[in-house]
Coordinates of C-alpha atoms in Angstrom, one line a residue:
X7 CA 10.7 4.1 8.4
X8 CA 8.3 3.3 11.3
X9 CA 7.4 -0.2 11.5
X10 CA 4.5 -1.9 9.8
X11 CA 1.8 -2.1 12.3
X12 CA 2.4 1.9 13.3
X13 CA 2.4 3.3 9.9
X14 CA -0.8 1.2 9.0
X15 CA -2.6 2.6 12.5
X16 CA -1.3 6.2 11.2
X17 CA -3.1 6.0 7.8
X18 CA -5.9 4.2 9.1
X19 CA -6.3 7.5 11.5
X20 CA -6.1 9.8 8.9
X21 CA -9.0 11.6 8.0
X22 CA -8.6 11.9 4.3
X23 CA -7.6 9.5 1.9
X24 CA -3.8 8.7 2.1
X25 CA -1.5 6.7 0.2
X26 CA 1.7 5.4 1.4
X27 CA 4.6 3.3 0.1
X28 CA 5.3 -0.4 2.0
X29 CA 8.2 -1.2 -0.3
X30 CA 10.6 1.2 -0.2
X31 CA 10.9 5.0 0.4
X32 CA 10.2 7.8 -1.8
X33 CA 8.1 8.1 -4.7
X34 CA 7.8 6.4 -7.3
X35 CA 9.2 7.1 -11.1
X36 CA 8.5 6.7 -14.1
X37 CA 5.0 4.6 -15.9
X38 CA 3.4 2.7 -13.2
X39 CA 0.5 0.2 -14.0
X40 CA -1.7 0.0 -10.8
X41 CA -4.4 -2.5 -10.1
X42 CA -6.7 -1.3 -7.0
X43 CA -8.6 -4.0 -5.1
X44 CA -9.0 -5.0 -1.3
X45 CA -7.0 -8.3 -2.1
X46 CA -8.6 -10.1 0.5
X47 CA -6.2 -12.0 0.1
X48 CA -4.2 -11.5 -2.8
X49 CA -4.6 -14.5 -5.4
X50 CA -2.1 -15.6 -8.5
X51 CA -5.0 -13.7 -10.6
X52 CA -4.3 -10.4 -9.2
X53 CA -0.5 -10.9 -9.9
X54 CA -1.1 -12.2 -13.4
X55 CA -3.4 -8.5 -13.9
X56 CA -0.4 -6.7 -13.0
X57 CA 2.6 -8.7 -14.9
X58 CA 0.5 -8.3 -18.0
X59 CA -0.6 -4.9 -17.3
X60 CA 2.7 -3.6 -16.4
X61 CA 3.8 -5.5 -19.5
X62 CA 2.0 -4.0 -21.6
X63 CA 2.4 -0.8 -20.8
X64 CA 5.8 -1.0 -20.1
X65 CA 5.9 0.6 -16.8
X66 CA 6.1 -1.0 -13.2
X67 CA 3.4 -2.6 -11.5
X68 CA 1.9 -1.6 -8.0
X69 CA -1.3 -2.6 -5.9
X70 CA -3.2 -0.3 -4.4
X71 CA -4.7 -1.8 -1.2
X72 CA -8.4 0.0 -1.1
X73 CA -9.1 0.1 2.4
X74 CA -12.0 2.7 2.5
X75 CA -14.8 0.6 0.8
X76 CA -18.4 2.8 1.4
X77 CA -20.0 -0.7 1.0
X78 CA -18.1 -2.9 2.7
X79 CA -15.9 -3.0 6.4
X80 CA -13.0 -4.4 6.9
X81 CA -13.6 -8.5 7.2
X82 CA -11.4 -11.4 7.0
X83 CA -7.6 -10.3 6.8
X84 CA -6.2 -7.0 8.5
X85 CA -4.3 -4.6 6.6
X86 CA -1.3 -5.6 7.6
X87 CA -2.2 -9.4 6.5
X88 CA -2.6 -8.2 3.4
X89 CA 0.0 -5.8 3.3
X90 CA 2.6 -8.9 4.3
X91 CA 0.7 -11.4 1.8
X92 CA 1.4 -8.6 -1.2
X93 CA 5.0 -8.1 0.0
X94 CA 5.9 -11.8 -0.1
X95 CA 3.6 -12.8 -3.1
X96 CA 5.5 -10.6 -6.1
X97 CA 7.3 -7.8 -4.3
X98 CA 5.4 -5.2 -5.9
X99 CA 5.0 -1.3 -5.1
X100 CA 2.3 -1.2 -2.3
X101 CA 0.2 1.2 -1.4
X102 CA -2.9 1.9 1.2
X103 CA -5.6 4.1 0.7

């Protein structure tokens, strides 16, 4: 798996829409509860959306990291900020698009 900062800078290249998996490899199985947002940054609020969503539903929770916002550029954290912030905060499924 290439390292963070490349596989961001590959997605961010890309000229569709892509999704991509920073926890793990492969796909992903079963239910999944996701909870999009630019988490900028991520707060206890988004992680409390997605324990009780994935609760609920009993399926696993993942956060899908909008970064193609037709209203909005890129301010405060990068990506990979974000990306790291996700990773440490609840160790969730992330994803970029």
């Amino acid at each position: 798996m290439p390292d963070l900062p490349a596989r961001i800078r590959l997605l961010e290249r890309a000229s569709k829409p892509t999704v991509a998996r920073f926890d793990a490899d492969g796909p992903l199985t079963g239910p999944v509860a996701v909870l999009p947002s630019a988490f900028n940054p991520p707060t206890r609020a988004h992680f409390h959306l997605l324990d009780a969503s994935a609760e609920r539903l009993s399926a696993s929770p993942a956060a899908l990291l909008t970064t193609r916002n037709v209203a909005k550029g890129l301010t405060g954290a990068s990506h990979e900020q974000r990306i790291e912030m996700l990773l440490l905060g609840k160790g969730f499924y992330i994803y970029l698009l």
